[in-house]
Amino acid sequence: MSAEASNPATPAPATPGAYRRKSRARIDLRRLGRAALLGSATRDRLPDAIGHVAEAHRAHHPDADLEPLRRAYLLAESSHRGQMRKSGEPYITHPLAVTLILAELGAETTTLTASLLHDTVEDTDVTLDQVREEFGEEVRYLVDGVTKLEKVDYGAAAEPETFRKMLVATGSDVRVMSIKLADRLHNMRTLGVMRPEKQERIAKVTRDVLIPLAERLGVQALKTELEDLVFAILHPEEYEHTRELIAENAAHGDDPLAEMADQVRTVLRGSGIQADVLIRPRHFVSVHRISRRRGRLRGADFGRLLVLVNEDADCYGVLGELHTCMTPVVSEFKDFIAVPKFNLYQSLHTAVAREDGEVAEVLIRTHQMHKVAEAGVIALGNPYAPASDDPADGERVDPTRPGWLSRLLEWQEAAPDTDIFWSTLREDLAQDREITVFRPDGGALGLPEGASCVDAAYAQYGEDAHACMGARVNGRLATLSTVLKDGDTVELLMGQDPASEPSREWLEHAHTPAARIAIQRRLAAHPAHGDPSGGAPEPGDPRPGAATLG
């Protein structure tokens, strides 16, 4: 079974969630378990056990049809009946909890239906054909996407190959990974009854693969809680120290953030800008990072102010009022509205200081931006929206099919060896900052921070980039080893000979797996080539494969 435990042996990992989410109490899974076994199952009534799911779903989708959820729950409950989690709870509590997480983030009905059924094919006699017949092809696809491969068939390769399968499925429907992230979050919340060595193994995979995927998909609500839960397992002493810092700060009577929030409200009320000003506590990992960077923490370091407005223009109006009426910390200003992050995040970041030296970081965004910042792709539209007709047009138009995922899928096809795939995936996901560079025709390429012109060539032309001879960066000739910066304009100079070979030196400057794998495959197929003997010519040299690396 994919979900294994409940009631953690140590309560500490549950603390971060309670610290951040005071608006909704944690659901009592034992009570849900009893409801799952004893609740109403009549054909015309919603079972009591999914009442919380229905309530959360209707909060985001008031007109949603709940009938698919009713039927999915009945099938899941009857199929899992008799199965128990390691904690002793009925197994149905796990898909219920996963579905509730997604419902609270605003997932649509099809995702919730598949979430209720996500373990049925893996752990019961329910088949994918049965799921298709009763719930349609979309639900079948999602359930299949998150169904694990059997260890009996794949041995030690089962876990990495399962992730490969999920990534491929996510390439067509990003909701597959949404369900997997919620599934992992609930399992991490309830990991305490597992053996310490198994907790550590699961936490490391969560750290190396699932958390970066949550970041890239923009699902901050899941990412931050996963970070805290992993932190508690892998670094218990530092976690405990951070918990004590937060508790000590909470015990102090004065809250500088509350005072500064009142001051911001007064400023905005006087300017006629309608806004909600909230205090947003930092999660445990964020406090830990700040404490390592700044040393001794002050009261305002334990959180940030969040200002929510109705329109984009109001964001800049708030910024102007704060910088006029309060003392801004200019170095802290960032505009992620004009230039959104690659994971769809939009917000203005600034900081303002009081006379006593307290500095409050301020996030300014619209209500819609906030919804996307929290739920990422879960909060966005139809994943079947048509993509751009031009395959070379940089990032795809549909935000639920991000360009970084397309690039990841391209290189994984060229990495058939499981060990190479698994190590390269972790390496790729570790590159969690992305830049955007522009082509002279106005197209854009998303690349990881530190990427070179070599990476840009393979991102734009695939294996045809073997014929790249040089580049112009911001209109000036540059070596292919040149590291690109966010906003650069890159013109790649291409030769016409299809038999061109890459230089072996390119591997030293290839930062992306797609570039490295393409170069290695070509050099392996033609080992006599790729030796830049005789020196590297200048950019524009017409010889096949010629390029300056510098």
XYZ file of C-alpha atoms in Angstrom:
550
model
C 0.000 0.000 0.000
C 1.249 3.466 -0.793
C 0.114 5.236 2.369
C 1.407 3.589 5.467
C 1.155 5.337 8.794
C -0.730 7.637 11.064
C -0.331 9.127 14.550
C 3.364 10.080 14.505
C 5.432 8.763 17.351
C 6.739 12.263 17.986
C 4.363 15.221 17.710
C 6.969 17.718 16.541
C 6.459 17.385 12.758
C 2.795 18.262 13.157
C 3.670 21.557 14.823
C 4.595 23.536 11.675
C 1.212 23.016 10.090
C -0.567 24.029 13.266
C 1.649 27.114 13.477
C 0.721 28.300 9.995
C -2.855 27.205 9.526
C -4.903 28.403 12.479
C -8.055 28.915 10.421
C -8.889 25.216 10.015
C -8.303 22.546 12.647
C -6.645 19.300 11.614
C -9.265 16.700 10.744
C -9.663 13.807 13.218
C -8.786 10.795 11.061
C -10.097 8.294 13.585
C -13.492 9.958 13.483
C -13.359 9.970 9.695
C -12.516 6.279 9.807
C -15.586 5.498 11.855
C -17.701 7.615 9.546
C -16.271 5.783 6.570
C -17.429 2.474 7.994
C -20.713 3.547 9.549
C -21.816 6.555 7.491
C -24.738 6.665 5.096
C -24.204 4.938 1.755
C -27.602 5.465 0.195
C -27.755 6.190 -3.523
C -29.302 9.632 -3.124
C -27.222 10.986 -0.264
C -23.646 12.174 0.095
C -21.843 9.859 2.560
C -21.057 11.563 5.857
C -17.355 10.735 5.566
C -16.805 13.089 2.620
C -18.747 15.977 4.083
C -15.506 17.893 4.772
C -14.355 17.324 1.194
C -17.691 18.503 -0.214
C -17.642 21.622 1.979
C -14.097 22.566 0.943
C -14.849 21.836 -2.725
C -18.000 23.945 -2.789
C -16.079 26.852 -1.213
C -14.047 27.060 -4.446
C -16.597 25.645 -6.898
C -20.114 26.507 -5.664
C -21.844 24.827 -8.614
C -19.785 21.638 -8.630
C -21.596 18.346 -9.245
C -20.848 16.166 -6.223
C -22.276 12.968 -7.688
C -18.892 11.736 -9.057
C -17.384 12.224 -5.592
C -20.179 10.220 -3.998
C -19.704 7.315 -6.405
C -15.905 7.445 -6.160
C -16.039 7.379 -2.378
C -18.406 4.399 -2.334
C -16.126 2.448 -4.669
C -12.989 3.378 -2.719
C -14.518 2.565 0.669
C -15.899 -0.802 -0.429
C -12.631 -1.704 -2.187
C -10.368 -0.751 0.731
C -12.704 -2.211 3.377
C -10.750 -4.453 5.717
C -7.420 -2.819 4.851
C -5.771 -0.917 7.703
C -2.939 1.554 7.935
C 0.017 0.761 10.186
C -1.516 3.051 12.812
C -4.608 0.828 12.978
C -6.936 3.233 11.181
C -9.142 2.169 8.259
C -7.188 2.636 5.038
C -9.950 4.780 3.509
C -8.820 7.625 5.798
C -5.774 8.118 3.558
C -7.548 8.832 0.229
C -10.042 10.935 2.168
C -7.246 13.036 3.671
C -5.435 13.399 0.322
C -8.668 14.494 -1.352
C -9.351 17.016 1.411
C -5.894 18.584 0.890
C -6.619 19.032 -2.816
C -10.157 20.298 -2.194
C -8.856 22.985 0.156
C -6.427 24.115 -2.555
C -9.260 24.481 -5.068
C -8.821 21.379 -7.231
C -11.675 20.683 -9.627
C -14.039 17.696 -9.390
C -12.172 15.356 -11.748
C -8.980 15.661 -9.681
C -10.871 14.959 -6.460
C -12.611 11.960 -7.986
C -9.284 10.481 -9.070
C -7.757 11.297 -5.687
C -10.396 9.240 -3.874
C -9.574 6.332 -6.194
C -5.802 6.851 -6.436
C -4.844 3.671 -4.529
C -7.655 1.382 -5.647
C -5.920 -0.056 -8.718
C -2.642 -0.437 -6.837
C -4.033 -2.006 -3.661
C -7.401 -3.594 -4.504
C -9.119 -5.644 -7.200
C -10.405 -2.537 -8.995
C -9.045 -2.316 -12.561
C -8.274 0.641 -14.783
C -10.937 -0.564 -17.218
C -13.490 -0.444 -14.407
C -12.412 3.085 -13.493
C -12.790 4.156 -17.136
C -16.232 2.581 -17.466
C -17.564 4.239 -14.312
C -15.747 7.594 -14.293
C -14.368 8.250 -17.780
C -10.975 8.402 -19.451
C -9.660 11.473 -17.594
C -10.091 9.851 -14.179
C -8.611 6.584 -15.479
C -5.551 8.467 -16.776
C -4.986 10.248 -13.459
C -5.339 7.055 -11.419
C -2.983 5.202 -13.738
C -0.476 8.055 -13.568
C -0.067 7.779 -9.786
C -0.216 3.964 -9.610
C 3.138 2.536 -8.565
C 5.050 -0.052 -10.554
C 5.423 -3.398 -8.812
C 8.702 -4.229 -7.074
C 8.244 -7.834 -8.125
C 8.585 -6.689 -11.750
C 11.137 -3.876 -11.409
C 13.099 -4.709 -8.247
C 15.265 -1.829 -7.007
C 14.311 0.195 -10.096
C 10.629 0.299 -9.085
C 10.780 3.683 -7.324
C 12.748 5.649 -9.960
C 10.785 4.040 -12.795
C 7.531 4.906 -11.011
C 8.660 8.531 -10.900
C 9.585 8.381 -14.565
C 6.104 7.027 -15.328
C 4.483 9.801 -13.272
C 6.547 12.500 -14.966
C 5.584 11.236 -18.404
C 1.925 11.173 -17.359
C 2.312 14.681 -15.876
C 3.565 15.873 -19.253
C 0.070 15.296 -20.615
C -1.897 16.159 -17.475
C -0.263 18.051 -14.614
C -3.022 16.921 -12.250
C -1.171 13.594 -11.916
C 1.614 15.310 -9.982
C -0.885 17.350 -7.972
C -2.360 14.125 -6.608
C 1.099 12.677 -5.941
C 2.172 15.770 -3.996
C -0.940 15.673 -1.811
C -0.450 11.934 -1.334
C 3.129 12.462 -0.175
C 2.138 15.313 2.135
C -0.365 13.143 3.990
C 2.121 10.275 4.202
C 4.770 12.658 5.567
C 2.311 13.991 8.125
C 1.722 10.445 9.350
C 5.200 8.959 9.044
C 5.913 8.659 12.777
C 5.069 4.963 13.195
C 7.566 3.901 10.550
C 11.083 2.709 11.392
C 13.568 5.610 11.613
C 15.597 4.347 8.651
C 12.474 4.209 6.474
C 11.422 7.671 7.622
C 14.847 8.964 6.582
C 14.738 7.273 3.169
C 11.280 8.648 2.380
C 12.237 12.106 3.665
C 15.325 12.214 1.408
C 13.327 11.343 -1.710
C 10.766 13.966 -0.681
C 13.567 16.536 -0.291
C 15.322 15.678 -3.552
C 12.340 15.096 -5.866
C 8.892 16.016 -4.510
C 9.728 19.372 -2.899
C 11.482 20.691 -6.041
C 8.521 19.532 -8.139
C 6.115 21.320 -5.789
C 8.255 24.454 -6.146
C 8.310 24.251 -9.935
C 4.553 23.713 -10.063
C 4.056 26.705 -7.754
C 2.201 24.756 -5.048
C 3.718 26.662 -2.133
C 1.128 25.478 0.393
C 2.312 21.893 -0.095
C 5.989 22.731 -0.583
C 6.428 24.654 2.667
C 4.760 22.007 4.836
C 6.763 19.239 3.134
C 9.944 21.221 3.835
C 9.097 21.476 7.529
C 8.251 17.782 7.836
C 11.484 16.763 6.087
C 13.423 19.216 8.286
C 12.007 17.588 11.433
C 13.073 14.108 10.310
C 16.483 14.779 8.742
C 17.661 17.566 11.070
C 15.884 16.986 14.409
C 18.290 19.062 16.540
C 18.130 22.107 14.272
C 14.381 21.661 13.994
C 14.023 21.630 17.773
C 16.195 24.739 18.093
C 14.050 26.531 15.500
C 10.881 25.452 17.290
C 12.245 26.939 20.514
C 13.070 30.223 18.752
C 9.502 30.456 17.441
C 8.026 29.578 20.844
C 10.186 32.171 22.613
C 9.148 34.859 20.144
C 5.474 33.942 20.520
C 5.796 34.221 24.319
C 6.803 37.871 24.085
C 3.937 40.274 24.635
C 4.870 42.830 21.981
C 4.466 41.881 18.327
C 6.184 44.428 16.061
C 4.546 42.863 12.985
C 1.085 43.516 14.424
C 1.999 47.120 15.132
C 3.450 47.607 11.646
C 0.395 45.936 10.092
C -1.807 48.507 11.851
C 0.429 51.283 10.536
C 0.160 49.932 6.975
C -3.635 49.721 7.285
C -3.731 53.357 8.411
C -1.559 54.464 5.485
C -3.662 52.592 2.906
C -6.962 53.691 4.426
C -5.803 57.283 4.180
C -4.917 56.831 0.522
C -8.258 55.256 -0.335
C -6.788 51.876 -1.375
C -8.965 48.941 -0.373
C -6.667 46.186 0.898
C -6.439 43.320 3.359
C -3.273 43.454 5.478
C -2.370 40.115 7.042
C 0.509 38.758 9.088
C 2.071 35.741 7.424
C 4.255 33.711 9.836
C 7.364 32.132 8.363
C 7.436 28.350 8.267
C 10.128 26.521 10.223
C 12.639 26.104 7.395
C 12.317 29.787 6.505
C 13.013 30.831 10.116
C 16.005 28.484 10.185
C 17.442 29.988 6.993
C 16.912 33.550 8.232
C 18.578 32.765 11.552
C 21.634 31.299 9.811
C 21.903 34.357 7.581
C 21.172 37.089 10.123
C 22.235 35.579 13.425
C 20.116 36.912 16.284
C 16.502 37.358 15.168
C 14.195 40.246 16.004
C 10.428 40.037 16.329
C 9.629 41.105 12.753
C 11.927 38.401 11.364
C 9.444 35.661 12.273
C 6.920 36.662 9.648
C 6.026 38.964 6.789
C 3.184 41.303 6.007
C 0.874 40.259 3.186
C -1.169 42.954 1.445
C -3.984 41.697 -0.809
C -5.712 44.020 -3.283
C -8.200 43.651 -6.120
C -6.331 44.900 -9.204
C -2.773 44.753 -10.538
C -2.538 48.557 -10.556
C -3.422 48.634 -6.845
C -0.264 46.623 -6.113
C 1.869 49.476 -7.401
C -0.361 51.992 -5.608
C 0.284 50.195 -2.304
C 4.009 50.141 -3.052
C 4.050 53.876 -3.717
C 2.184 54.685 -0.497
C 4.451 52.492 1.631
C 7.636 53.927 0.126
C 6.288 57.472 0.551
C 4.965 57.204 4.118
C 7.451 54.703 5.574
C 11.192 54.120 5.235
C 11.833 51.613 2.423
C 14.762 49.217 2.315
C 15.539 49.710 -1.359
C 17.736 46.624 -1.706
C 14.794 44.394 -0.764
C 12.543 45.459 -3.668
C 11.672 42.841 -6.292
C 8.966 42.999 -8.965
C 7.627 39.530 -9.732
C 4.467 40.971 -11.287
C 6.185 42.537 -14.287
C 8.524 39.517 -14.487
C 6.775 36.465 -12.940
C 8.839 33.557 -11.676
C 8.989 30.466 -13.863
C 6.548 28.707 -11.501
C 3.785 31.317 -12.143
C 4.458 33.229 -8.898
C 3.583 36.930 -9.002
C 4.019 39.462 -6.219
C 5.791 42.669 -5.295
C 8.399 42.262 -2.547
C 9.597 45.185 -0.463
C 10.619 45.981 3.108
C 9.961 48.951 5.377
C 11.777 49.968 8.568
C 10.706 51.504 11.865
C 12.747 54.020 13.817
C 13.762 51.324 16.329
C 15.347 49.270 13.553
C 12.621 46.662 13.140
C 12.270 45.804 9.439
C 9.126 44.190 8.054
C 9.187 42.408 4.729
C 6.010 43.080 2.736
C 4.413 40.998 -0.010
C 1.905 42.821 -2.226
C -0.356 40.900 -4.614
C -3.926 40.564 -5.832
C -6.305 37.958 -4.436
C -5.952 35.945 -7.660
C -2.154 36.129 -7.479
C -2.363 34.882 -3.907
C -4.513 31.932 -4.927
C -1.991 30.953 -7.591
C 0.945 31.562 -5.222
C -0.536 29.092 -2.745
C -1.984 26.440 -5.052
C 0.058 26.893 -8.240
C -1.142 24.783 -11.142
C -3.906 23.303 -8.972
C -5.621 26.692 -9.064
C -5.369 27.108 -12.850
C -7.465 26.201 -15.835
C -8.117 23.270 -18.125
C -4.968 21.171 -18.648
C -6.269 20.244 -22.106
C -6.078 23.824 -23.370
C -4.237 23.888 -26.727
C -0.501 24.524 -26.607
C 1.370 26.850 -28.932
C 1.432 25.805 -32.592
C 5.134 26.669 -32.756
C 7.143 23.999 -30.910
C 10.130 26.333 -30.767
C 8.178 29.108 -29.087
C 9.899 28.803 -25.717
C 7.570 28.226 -22.784
C 4.217 26.708 -23.663
C 1.210 28.997 -23.631
C -0.760 26.754 -21.285
C 0.578 27.404 -17.746
C -0.463 23.919 -16.636
C 2.065 22.484 -19.113
C 5.224 24.390 -18.135
C 8.230 24.502 -20.428
C 10.656 23.146 -17.803
C 8.570 19.950 -17.699
C 8.753 19.625 -21.476
C 12.548 19.899 -21.305
C 12.734 17.355 -18.495
C 10.639 14.897 -20.495
C 12.897 15.358 -23.515
C 16.098 14.428 -21.719
C 14.555 11.547 -19.749
C 13.734 9.843 -23.056
C 17.458 9.875 -23.831
C 18.357 8.360 -20.429
C 17.091 4.753 -20.603
C 19.371 3.584 -17.788
C 17.475 3.794 -14.488
C 20.461 4.888 -12.387
C 21.386 7.642 -14.853
C 17.766 8.818 -14.970
C 17.430 8.876 -11.163
C 20.691 10.730 -10.510
C 20.114 13.160 -13.387
C 16.552 13.856 -12.244
C 17.749 14.809 -8.776
C 20.484 16.972 -10.262
C 18.047 18.683 -12.623
C 15.524 19.366 -9.869
C 18.252 20.791 -7.634
C 18.531 23.661 -10.124
C 15.582 25.433 -8.621
C 16.198 28.906 -10.039
C 15.372 29.700 -13.625
C 16.229 32.534 -16.000
C 14.536 33.694 -19.177
C 16.566 34.602 -22.249
C 15.168 36.000 -25.465
C 15.722 35.230 -29.126
C 16.070 38.069 -31.650
C 12.637 37.171 -33.068
C 11.029 37.805 -29.674
C 10.697 34.161 -28.597
C 11.818 33.160 -25.105
C 13.739 30.251 -23.603
C 13.552 29.213 -19.962
C 16.879 27.895 -18.643
C 18.247 27.051 -15.196
C 20.436 29.652 -13.546
C 24.049 29.170 -14.647
C 23.141 27.964 -18.148
C 25.480 28.775 -21.028
C 25.047 29.418 -24.732
C 25.571 25.674 -25.223
C 22.448 25.022 -23.133
C 20.514 27.672 -25.056
C 21.456 26.011 -28.345
C 20.173 22.588 -27.301
C 17.070 24.089 -25.667
C 16.176 25.816 -28.947
C 17.353 23.345 -31.583
C 17.565 19.951 -29.878
C 20.138 17.676 -31.504
C 20.390 20.079 -34.461
C 22.438 22.207 -32.045
C 25.429 20.014 -32.922
C 25.847 22.448 -35.844
C 26.045 25.552 -33.635
C 29.133 27.611 -34.456
C 28.859 30.520 -32.073
C 26.544 33.088 -30.520
C 25.784 36.739 -30.104
C 24.698 37.816 -26.626
C 23.008 41.209 -26.491
C 24.311 41.887 -29.991
C 27.968 41.091 -29.286
C 29.898 37.989 -30.372
C 30.305 35.616 -27.454
C 31.825 32.228 -26.813
C 29.520 29.253 -26.429
C 30.834 28.912 -22.880
C 29.342 32.308 -21.944
C 27.068 32.040 -18.900
C 23.753 33.723 -19.598
C 21.923 36.142 -17.350
C 18.226 36.672 -16.899
C 16.919 38.924 -19.689
C 19.820 38.396 -22.114
C 19.095 38.285 -25.859
C 20.835 35.317 -27.496
C 21.318 34.796 -31.219
C 22.748 31.369 -32.058
C 24.922 31.085 -35.158
C 24.169 27.814 -36.914
C 26.058 25.918 -39.620
C 24.306 24.142 -42.475
C 26.069 20.753 -42.370
C 23.767 18.107 -40.797
C 26.834 15.937 -40.114
C 28.323 18.536 -37.778
C 29.731 17.215 -34.514
C 29.787 18.867 -31.093
C 33.098 19.591 -29.450
C 33.965 17.426 -26.454
C 34.752 20.656 -24.612
C 31.078 21.558 -24.770
C 30.441 19.059 -21.955
C 32.378 21.323 -19.610
C 29.920 24.143 -20.284
C 26.653 22.218 -20.619
C 24.608 22.943 -17.498
C 21.361 21.204 -18.482
C 20.824 17.435 -18.673
C 19.294 17.808 -22.153
C 22.477 19.354 -23.526
C 24.846 16.950 -21.773
C 22.937 13.826 -22.790
C 22.625 14.963 -26.431
C 26.349 15.736 -26.631
C 27.347 12.469 -24.932
C 25.134 10.412 -27.243
C 26.577 12.048 -30.350
C 30.175 11.672 -29.173
C 29.577 8.041 -28.217
C 28.164 7.342 -31.673
C 31.146 9.038 -33.362
C 34.078 8.684 -30.947
C 36.621 9.819 -33.533
C 34.959 13.232 -33.730
C 34.553 16.007 -31.236
C 38.278 16.617 -30.724
C 38.936 20.328 -31.116
C 42.562 19.791 -32.142
C 44.150 22.682 -33.908
C 42.511 25.262 -31.692
C 39.004 26.676 -31.480
C 38.096 29.057 -34.298
C 36.327 32.346 -33.929
C 32.517 32.539 -33.939
C 31.205 32.541 -37.480
C 33.903 30.139 -38.741
C 32.097 28.147 -41.465
C 33.776 24.820 -40.640
C 31.239 22.186 -39.447
C 31.061 22.013 -35.683
C 33.387 24.978 -35.221
C 32.819 27.024 -32.096
C 34.708 29.261 -29.716
C 34.622 28.112 -26.115
C 37.105 30.449 -24.509
